Amino acid sequence: MIKVNGIDIDSDGKSFAGKSIAEYLSTTNFDMKRIAVEKNGEIVPKAKYAETLLAEGDALEVVSFVGGG
Amino acid sequence: MSNIPSKEEMLDALVLRQGAQNVQKLQAATVAVCGLGGLGSNVAISLARAGVGKLILIDFDTVDITNLHRQQYKACQVGMPKTEALSQNLKEIAPYLQMETHFARMTEENTLALVAHADVVCEAFDKPEAKAMLVNTVLEKNPEQVLVAASGMAGFDSANSISTRKVMKNFYLCGDGSSDVNDGIGLVAPRVMACAAHEALTIVRILCGMETEIAKKECKNGK
């Protein structure tokens, strides 16, 4: 099971294990310029989205910022 | 300006409200406020009133008439750099506050130098891309620095939907997470202030050692 923002993303039968964070993000509507990604409690540098692979048991948090301040 | 209380008188009054230990910790602290709009101007004033010793104020913009409904500026300050206008206003509120102002746009290149001496960095921008840039830059390059950010405070929804959560070590996020000014719902002063108050209180709690991770870090550093 791989969780993103508390939700299991592998629940539809397909698994993201072995896929990169960039590959996962490309399947979502997240705007790459507006997010910060944390994996298992550590920030993932933007430059490493393509090389950081997801593994069984990972918990990802994608913070997506909205406008206003 | 002749009847301004002395620094000692002001600190004594603050100690009565907040306690000597907390005031001591706040007085020793430096906070960088990044963006001086509806969030940042309110955060800065709250922190100054709470007794934070030094504020680093950063913004590239000037006061506009469309800012006056929610930002802590006066009508006579339209056209003035926000750094200058806010430091004027803060000086009247908290005459013994130390301030450093930077009339500059924050980028990946200059961010770390601008916030280097801050105990806590407050993200108070309005553009989501700028928010993400600051958060990613600080958390990637300076993971020991504590960051408090905000996302989602537009519109007329109840202030009860605004909250503070700890996303990870050293990273706190305030707001409702979703109400986007780009959806055309506008910004309403009290709701933006509620979010700014969440940020300011979180920063005060961090500086006073009331957030557990910080308390642990301080123990390790022998502070």
XYZ file of N, CA, C and O in Angstrom, chain B residues 113-207:
380
model
N 19.691 33.566 1.860
C 20.441 34.671 2.473
C 19.496 35.602 3.233
O 19.825 36.069 4.328
N 18.311 35.857 2.680
C 17.381 36.790 3.326
C 16.868 36.253 4.663
O 16.624 37.016 5.595
N 16.664 34.946 4.758
C 16.067 34.380 5.979
C 17.097 33.697 6.877
O 16.731 33.102 7.893
N 18.379 33.813 6.529
C 19.422 33.038 7.224
C 19.411 33.221 8.737
O 19.640 32.268 9.484
N 19.121 34.434 9.216
C 19.246 34.689 10.653
C 17.925 34.553 11.412
O 17.835 34.932 12.580
N 16.917 34.017 10.744
C 15.610 33.891 11.391
C 15.485 32.559 12.128
O 15.927 31.525 11.636
N 14.881 32.606 13.318
C 14.560 31.360 14.030
C 13.364 30.683 13.370
O 13.285 29.465 13.314
N 12.422 31.500 12.918
C 11.232 30.976 12.228
C 11.023 31.804 10.964
O 11.181 33.026 10.978
N 10.667 31.107 9.880
C 10.338 31.778 8.621
C 8.826 31.703 8.435
O 8.237 30.621 8.519
N 8.211 32.864 8.192
C 6.772 32.906 7.961
C 6.505 33.160 6.481
O 6.889 34.207 5.949
N 5.847 32.203 5.845
C 5.448 32.369 4.434
C 4.129 33.122 4.445
O 3.153 32.651 5.032
N 4.106 34.295 3.788
C 2.890 35.105 3.792
C 2.645 35.730 2.417
O 2.145 36.839 2.303
N 3.003 34.989 1.379
C 2.787 35.463 0.007
C 1.327 35.275 -0.390
O 0.561 34.609 0.308
N 0.983 35.800 -1.572
C -0.365 35.559 -2.091
C -0.373 34.588 -3.267
O -1.320 33.842 -3.445
N 0.698 34.571 -4.070
C 0.743 33.691 -5.246
C 1.159 32.275 -4.845
O 2.176 32.098 -4.171
N 0.395 31.272 -5.293
C 0.723 29.894 -4.911
C 2.116 29.452 -5.356
O 2.784 28.686 -4.653
N 2.565 29.962 -6.524
C 3.900 29.580 -7.019
C 4.988 30.120 -6.077
O 5.993 29.453 -5.836
N 4.772 31.336 -5.558
C 5.746 31.922 -4.635
C 5.746 31.165 -3.308
O 6.797 30.934 -2.702
N 4.555 30.773 -2.851
C 4.440 29.990 -1.613
C 5.236 28.695 -1.753
O 6.030 28.328 -0.884
N 5.005 27.997 -2.882
C 5.679 26.710 -3.100
C 7.187 26.908 -3.206
O 7.965 26.107 -2.674
N 7.619 27.986 -3.882
C 9.055 28.249 -4.023
C 9.709 28.406 -2.648
O 10.729 27.795 -2.349
N 9.091 29.224 -1.809
C 9.689 29.492 -0.489
C 9.732 28.218 0.359
O 10.761 27.897 0.971
N 8.623 27.493 0.373
C 8.545 26.278 1.191
C 9.561 25.243 0.708
O 10.322 24.676 1.506
N 9.610 25.016 -0.609
C 10.556 24.031 -1.140
C 11.998 24.457 -0.881
O 12.827 23.637 -0.478
N 12.294 25.731 -1.096
C 13.672 26.201 -0.932
C 14.134 26.064 0.513
O 15.214 25.529 0.785
N 13.311 26.522 1.458
C 13.727 26.474 2.866
C 13.800 25.025 3.363
O 14.782 24.631 4.000
N 12.792 24.222 3.047
C 12.785 22.846 3.566
C 13.898 21.993 2.942
O 14.463 21.120 3.586
N 14.212 22.269 1.654
C 15.276 21.499 0.983
C 16.654 21.916 1.460
O 17.497 21.083 1.767
N 16.878 23.232 1.493
C 18.238 23.727 1.699
C 18.565 23.986 3.163
O 19.726 24.037 3.527
N 17.553 24.219 3.973
C 17.819 24.543 5.373
C 16.809 23.829 6.277
O 16.006 24.477 6.949
N 16.848 22.487 6.268
C 15.794 21.703 6.930
C 15.697 21.916 8.446
O 14.696 21.563 9.036
N 16.703 22.537 9.044
C 16.629 22.769 10.492
C 15.840 24.029 10.837
O 15.489 24.265 11.994
N 15.569 24.862 9.816
C 14.815 26.089 10.063
C 13.319 25.766 10.135
O 12.832 24.922 9.393
N 12.605 26.429 11.033
C 11.173 26.167 11.177
C 10.401 27.096 10.246
O 10.693 28.291 10.168
N 9.423 26.516 9.559
C 8.671 27.260 8.553
C 7.182 27.179 8.863
O 6.656 26.094 9.128
N 6.524 28.328 8.843
C 5.066 28.372 9.021
C 4.488 29.017 7.760
O 4.855 30.142 7.414
N 3.613 28.284 7.073
C 3.053 28.756 5.802
C 1.536 28.778 5.878
O 0.944 28.290 6.851
N 0.915 29.367 4.839
C -0.546 29.450 4.817
C -1.074 29.167 3.419
O -0.462 29.556 2.426
N -2.195 28.476 3.366
C -2.843 28.207 2.085
C -4.339 28.064 2.288
O -4.783 27.208 3.054
N -5.105 28.922 1.642
C -6.560 28.818 1.695
C -7.181 29.674 2.774
O -7.311 29.254 3.931
N -7.527 30.931 2.402
C -8.207 31.816 3.374
C -9.144 32.777 2.651
O -9.623 33.731 3.229
N -9.419 32.522 1.357
C -10.270 33.432 0.585
C -11.744 33.200 0.922
O -12.115 32.168 1.487
N -12.559 34.173 0.566
C -14.009 34.024 0.662
C -14.593 34.318 2.035
O -13.896 34.770 2.949
N -15.902 34.028 2.144
C -16.689 34.377 3.337
C -16.984 33.171 4.233
O -17.806 33.268 5.138
N -16.385 32.023 3.959
C -16.661 30.835 4.791
C -16.340 31.105 6.261
O -15.584 32.010 6.591
N -16.866 30.247 7.114
C -16.605 30.372 8.541
C -15.111 30.308 8.836
O -14.371 29.535 8.208
N -14.674 31.100 9.805
C -13.274 31.037 10.254
C -12.982 29.680 10.883
O -11.819 29.292 11.007
N -14.027 28.943 11.276
C -13.811 27.643 11.914
C -13.227 26.602 10.958
O -12.741 25.570 11.395
N -13.281 26.875 9.654
C -12.690 25.920 8.709
C -11.193 26.177 8.520
O -10.509 25.430 7.828
N -10.678 27.227 9.130
C -9.237 27.504 9.070
C -8.561 26.812 10.247
O -9.017 26.931 11.382
N -7.507 26.076 9.955
C -6.825 25.356 11.037
C -5.314 25.392 10.817
O -4.836 25.882 9.793
N -4.594 24.882 11.784
C -3.134 24.760 11.688
C -2.795 23.292 11.801
O -3.295 22.616 12.695
N -1.981 22.806 10.896
C -1.523 21.427 11.069
C -0.026 21.342 10.818
O 0.545 22.126 10.053
N 0.566 20.367 11.489
C 1.988 20.145 11.306
C 2.129 19.129 10.172
O 1.706 17.976 10.314
N 2.677 19.562 9.047
C 2.788 18.676 7.886
C 3.941 17.697 8.095
O 3.839 16.510 7.791
N 5.049 18.209 8.573
C 6.223 17.379 8.859
C 7.081 18.155 9.863
O 6.726 19.250 10.278
N 8.202 17.545 10.245
C 9.115 18.203 11.170
C 9.455 19.604 10.632
O 9.829 19.754 9.477
N 9.288 20.603 11.471
C 9.653 21.980 11.123
C 8.793 22.631 10.041
O 9.188 23.648 9.468
N 7.628 22.051 9.723
C 6.784 22.662 8.702
C 5.318 22.643 9.146
O 4.715 21.588 9.275
N 4.789 23.832 9.386
C 3.400 23.999 9.818
C 2.630 24.723 8.721
O 3.158 25.642 8.079
N 1.378 24.316 8.514
C 0.556 24.906 7.459
C -0.786 25.348 8.040
O -1.498 24.556 8.665
N -1.108 26.635 7.828
C -2.363 27.197 8.319
C -3.299 27.456 7.133
O -2.838 27.657 6.017
N -4.583 27.472 7.399
C -5.553 27.782 6.352
C -6.587 26.691 6.213
O -6.574 25.711 6.958
N -7.501 26.879 5.238
C -8.480 25.813 4.988
C -7.994 24.875 3.893
O -8.638 23.864 3.598
N -6.852 25.208 3.271
C -6.235 24.324 2.286
C -6.850 24.379 0.897
O -6.272 23.835 -0.044
N -7.989 25.039 0.735
C -8.650 24.941 -0.570
C -9.236 26.234 -1.143
O -9.301 26.379 -2.354
N -9.701 27.169 -0.324
C -10.389 28.334 -0.905
C -9.384 29.238 -1.612
O -8.539 29.876 -0.992
N -9.496 29.268 -2.934
C -8.495 29.888 -3.801
C -9.005 31.234 -4.292
O -10.103 31.313 -4.848
N -8.197 32.258 -4.109
C -8.606 33.598 -4.555
C -8.800 33.617 -6.075
O -9.571 34.406 -6.607
N -8.120 32.695 -6.767
C -8.242 32.643 -8.229
C -9.595 32.112 -8.693
O -9.920 32.175 -9.876
N -10.382 31.574 -7.761
C -11.738 31.138 -8.115
C -12.710 32.320 -8.088
O -13.918 32.139 -8.231
N -12.170 33.527 -7.902
C -13.004 34.735 -7.952
C -13.819 34.987 -6.698
O -14.788 35.742 -6.722
N -13.429 34.366 -5.577
C -14.213 34.537 -4.352
C -13.712 35.688 -3.484
O -14.329 36.020 -2.492
N -12.597 36.303 -3.875
C -12.122 37.491 -3.159
C -11.547 37.203 -1.789
O -11.591 36.072 -1.291
N -10.972 38.237 -1.221
C -10.361 38.121 0.101
C -11.107 39.046 1.058
O -11.331 40.209 0.747
N -11.487 38.508 2.200
C -12.295 39.245 3.169
C -11.462 39.435 4.437
O -10.961 38.464 5.005
N -11.327 40.695 4.844
C -10.376 41.041 5.898
C -10.390 40.102 7.113
O -9.345 39.566 7.479
N -11.539 39.893 7.772
C -11.472 39.100 9.005
C -11.037 37.656 8.783
O -10.407 37.058 9.663
N -11.359 37.095 7.597
C -10.963 35.700 7.369
C -9.458 35.610 7.096
O -8.781 34.682 7.548
N -8.923 36.579 6.356
C -7.472 36.615 6.136
C -6.766 36.834 7.478
O -5.742 36.215 7.776
N -7.360 37.708 8.307
C -6.771 37.968 9.631
C -6.805 36.721 10.511
O -5.877 36.478 11.286
N -7.876 35.935 10.374
C -7.970 34.691 11.160
C -6.829 33.755 10.782
O -6.192 33.134 11.643
N -6.544 33.685 9.487
C -5.452 32.820 9.025
C -4.108 33.387 9.482
O -3.223 32.637 9.915
N -3.960 34.716 9.393
C -2.727 35.363 9.872
C -2.546 35.106 11.368
O -1.433 34.865 11.844
N -3.656 35.132 12.107
C -3.580 34.883 13.555
C -3.138 33.447 13.828
O -2.367 33.193 14.762
N -3.598 32.503 12.988
C -3.117 31.118 13.123
C -1.604 31.057 12.931
O -0.897 30.391 13.689
N -1.139 31.747 11.903
C 0.314 31.740 11.651
C 1.059 32.372 12.831
O 2.033 31.811 13.325
N 0.596 33.540 13.269
C 1.302 34.261 14.335
C 1.316 33.455 15.634
O 2.343 33.365 16.315
N 0.179 32.848 15.970
C 0.129 32.079 17.217
C 1.024 30.845 17.133
O 1.705 30.497 18.102
N 1.033 30.208 15.975
C 1.917 29.045 15.804
C 3.372 29.458 16.004
O 4.146 28.763 16.671
N 3.742 30.604 15.441
C 5.123 31.096 15.590
C 5.427 31.387 17.068
O 6.488 31.007 17.580
N 4.501 32.030 17.755
C 4.693 32.324 19.182
C 4.858 31.022 19.970
O 5.748 30.897 20.821
N 4.012 30.037 19.674
C 4.088 28.746 20.373
C 5.434 28.060 20.115
O 6.042 27.494 21.018
N 5.887 28.118 18.869
C 7.183 27.527 18.517
C 8.295 28.216 19.314
O 9.126 27.554 19.939
N 8.288 29.539 19.309
C 9.356 30.293 19.975
C 9.346 30.082 21.486
O 10.389 30.104 22.134
